[in-house]
PDB file of C-alpha atoms in Angstrom:
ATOM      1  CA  UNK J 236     -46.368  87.692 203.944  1.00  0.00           C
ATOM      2  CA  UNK J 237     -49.277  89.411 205.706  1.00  0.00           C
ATOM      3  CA  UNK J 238     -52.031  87.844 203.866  1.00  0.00           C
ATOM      4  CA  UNK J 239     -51.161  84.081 205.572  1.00  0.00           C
ATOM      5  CA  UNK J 240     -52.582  82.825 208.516  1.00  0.00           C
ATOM      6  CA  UNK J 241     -49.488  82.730 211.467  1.00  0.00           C
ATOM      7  CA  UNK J 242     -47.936  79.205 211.566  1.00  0.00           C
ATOM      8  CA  UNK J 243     -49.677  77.822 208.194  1.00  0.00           C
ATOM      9  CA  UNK J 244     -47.026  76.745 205.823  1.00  0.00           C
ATOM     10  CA  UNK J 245     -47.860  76.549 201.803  1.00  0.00           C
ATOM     11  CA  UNK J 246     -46.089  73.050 200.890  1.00  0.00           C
ATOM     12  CA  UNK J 247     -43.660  72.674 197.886  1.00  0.00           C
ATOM     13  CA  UNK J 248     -44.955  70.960 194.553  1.00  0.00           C
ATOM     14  CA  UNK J 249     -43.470  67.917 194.041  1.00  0.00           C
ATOM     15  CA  UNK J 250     -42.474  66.744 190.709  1.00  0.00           C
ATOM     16  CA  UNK J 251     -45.043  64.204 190.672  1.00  0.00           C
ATOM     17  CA  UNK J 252     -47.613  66.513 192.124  1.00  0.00           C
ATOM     18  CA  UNK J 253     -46.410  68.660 188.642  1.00  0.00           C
ATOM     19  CA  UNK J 254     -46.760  65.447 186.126  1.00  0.00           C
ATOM     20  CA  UNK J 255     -50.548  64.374 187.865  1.00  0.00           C
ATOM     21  CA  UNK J 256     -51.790  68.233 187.149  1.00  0.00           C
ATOM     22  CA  UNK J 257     -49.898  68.301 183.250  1.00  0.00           C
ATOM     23  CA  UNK J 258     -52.074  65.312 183.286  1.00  0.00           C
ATOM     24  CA  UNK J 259     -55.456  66.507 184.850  1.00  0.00           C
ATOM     25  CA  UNK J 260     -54.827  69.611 182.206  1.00  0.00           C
ATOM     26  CA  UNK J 261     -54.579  67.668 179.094  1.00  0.00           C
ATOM     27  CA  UNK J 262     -57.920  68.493 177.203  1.00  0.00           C
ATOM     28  CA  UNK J 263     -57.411  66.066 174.654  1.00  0.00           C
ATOM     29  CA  UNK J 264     -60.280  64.225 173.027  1.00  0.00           C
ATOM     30  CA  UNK J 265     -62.450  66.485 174.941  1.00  0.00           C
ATOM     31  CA  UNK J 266     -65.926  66.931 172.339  1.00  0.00           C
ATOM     32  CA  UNK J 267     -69.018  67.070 174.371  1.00  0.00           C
ATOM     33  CA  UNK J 268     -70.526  69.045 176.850  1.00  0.00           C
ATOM     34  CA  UNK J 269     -70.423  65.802 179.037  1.00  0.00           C
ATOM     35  CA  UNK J 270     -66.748  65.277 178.094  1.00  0.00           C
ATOM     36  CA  UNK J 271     -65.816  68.794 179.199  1.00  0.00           C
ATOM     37  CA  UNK J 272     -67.722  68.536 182.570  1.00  0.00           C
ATOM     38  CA  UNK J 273     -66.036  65.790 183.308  1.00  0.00           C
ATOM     39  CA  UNK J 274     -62.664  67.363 182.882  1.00  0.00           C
ATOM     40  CA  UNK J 275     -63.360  70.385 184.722  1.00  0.00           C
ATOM     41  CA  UNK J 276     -64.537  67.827 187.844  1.00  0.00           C
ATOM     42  CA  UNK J 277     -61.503  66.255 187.898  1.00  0.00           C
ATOM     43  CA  UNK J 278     -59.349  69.247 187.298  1.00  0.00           C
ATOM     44  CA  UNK J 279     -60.684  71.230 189.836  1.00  0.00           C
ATOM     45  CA  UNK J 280     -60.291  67.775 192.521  1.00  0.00           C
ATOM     46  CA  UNK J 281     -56.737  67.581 191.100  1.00  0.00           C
ATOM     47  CA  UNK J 282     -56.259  70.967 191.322  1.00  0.00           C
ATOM     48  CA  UNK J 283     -57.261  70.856 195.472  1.00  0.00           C
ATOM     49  CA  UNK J 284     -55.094  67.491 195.848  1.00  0.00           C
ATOM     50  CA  UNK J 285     -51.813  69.166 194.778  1.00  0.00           C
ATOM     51  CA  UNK J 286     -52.422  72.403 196.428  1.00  0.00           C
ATOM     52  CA  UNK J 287     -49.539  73.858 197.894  1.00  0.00           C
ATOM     53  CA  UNK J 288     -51.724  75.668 200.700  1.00  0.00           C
ATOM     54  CA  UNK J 289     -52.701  72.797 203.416  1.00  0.00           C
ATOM     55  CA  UNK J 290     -55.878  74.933 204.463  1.00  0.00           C
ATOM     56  CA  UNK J 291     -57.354  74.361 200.608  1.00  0.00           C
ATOM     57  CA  UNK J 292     -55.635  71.340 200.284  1.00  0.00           C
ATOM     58  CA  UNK J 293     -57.824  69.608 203.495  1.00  0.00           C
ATOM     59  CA  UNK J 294     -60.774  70.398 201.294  1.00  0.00           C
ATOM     60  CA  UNK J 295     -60.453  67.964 198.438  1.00  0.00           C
ATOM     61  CA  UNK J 296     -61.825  64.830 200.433  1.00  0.00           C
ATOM     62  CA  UNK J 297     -64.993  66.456 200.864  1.00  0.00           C
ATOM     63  CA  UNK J 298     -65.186  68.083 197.250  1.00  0.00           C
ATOM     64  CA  UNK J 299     -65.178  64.576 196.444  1.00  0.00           C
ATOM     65  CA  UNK J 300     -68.634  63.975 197.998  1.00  0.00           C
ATOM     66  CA  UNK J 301     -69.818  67.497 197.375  1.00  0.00           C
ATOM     67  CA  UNK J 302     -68.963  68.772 193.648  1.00  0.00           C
ATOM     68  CA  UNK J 303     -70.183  72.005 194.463  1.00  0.00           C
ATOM     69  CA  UNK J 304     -67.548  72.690 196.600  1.00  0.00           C
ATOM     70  CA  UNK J 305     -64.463  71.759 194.292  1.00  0.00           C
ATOM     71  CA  UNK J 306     -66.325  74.210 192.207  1.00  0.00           C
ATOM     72  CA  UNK J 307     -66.474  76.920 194.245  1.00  0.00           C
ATOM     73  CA  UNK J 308     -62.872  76.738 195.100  1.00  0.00           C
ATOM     74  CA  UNK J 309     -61.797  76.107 191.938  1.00  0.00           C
ATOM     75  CA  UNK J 310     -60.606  79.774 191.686  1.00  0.00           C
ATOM     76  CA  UNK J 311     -58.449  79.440 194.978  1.00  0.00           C
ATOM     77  CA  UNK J 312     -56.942  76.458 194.288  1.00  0.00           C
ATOM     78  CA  UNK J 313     -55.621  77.521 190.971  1.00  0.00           C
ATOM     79  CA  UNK J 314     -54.201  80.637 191.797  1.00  0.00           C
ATOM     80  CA  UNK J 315     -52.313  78.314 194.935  1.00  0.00           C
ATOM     81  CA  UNK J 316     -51.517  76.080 192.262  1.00  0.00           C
ATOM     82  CA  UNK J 317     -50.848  78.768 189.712  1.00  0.00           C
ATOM     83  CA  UNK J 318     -48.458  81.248 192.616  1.00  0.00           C
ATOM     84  CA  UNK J 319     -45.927  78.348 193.299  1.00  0.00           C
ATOM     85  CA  UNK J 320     -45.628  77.483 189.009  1.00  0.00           C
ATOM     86  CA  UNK J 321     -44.958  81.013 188.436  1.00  0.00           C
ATOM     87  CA  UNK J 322     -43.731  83.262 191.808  1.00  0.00           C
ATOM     88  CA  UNK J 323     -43.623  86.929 191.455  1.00  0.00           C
ATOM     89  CA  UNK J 324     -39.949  87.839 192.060  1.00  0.00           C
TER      90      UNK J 324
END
């Protein structure tokens, strides 16, 4: 693919790595504002642990200490996350 970087390897999903985001997507009981923030901070870390592409998964230790980060890649790592679920054939 000519959109990777040479020698950079995406990793497989595991199927743990599929039960922890099922998990981390489950909006249940989700009511306020402060509920829903939550979830979308640790969706978006969940979504940068289980990334399949190494250079976005490095990233979630410091979107950990810096929320603004996992927010601004939140749009990368789901379509990493997103590509391996459902491949273009």
């Amino acid at each position: 693919d000519g959109d990777r970087e040479v020698g950079v390897k995406d990793r497989p999903i595991s199927e743990d790595a599929l039960k922890e985001l099922k998990n981390a997507w489950d909006t249940t009981g989700r009511k306020t504002p402060g509920d829903w923030k939550e979830w979308m901070r640790r969706f978006s870390l969940e979504l940068l642990r289980q990334s399949p592409s190494p250079i976005i998964h490095i990233c979630k230790n410091l979107a950990q200490q810096h929320q603004q980060l996992s927010h601004e890649l939140l749009n990368a790592s789901f379509m990493s996350v997103w590509s391996e679920l459902c491949p273009v054939e």
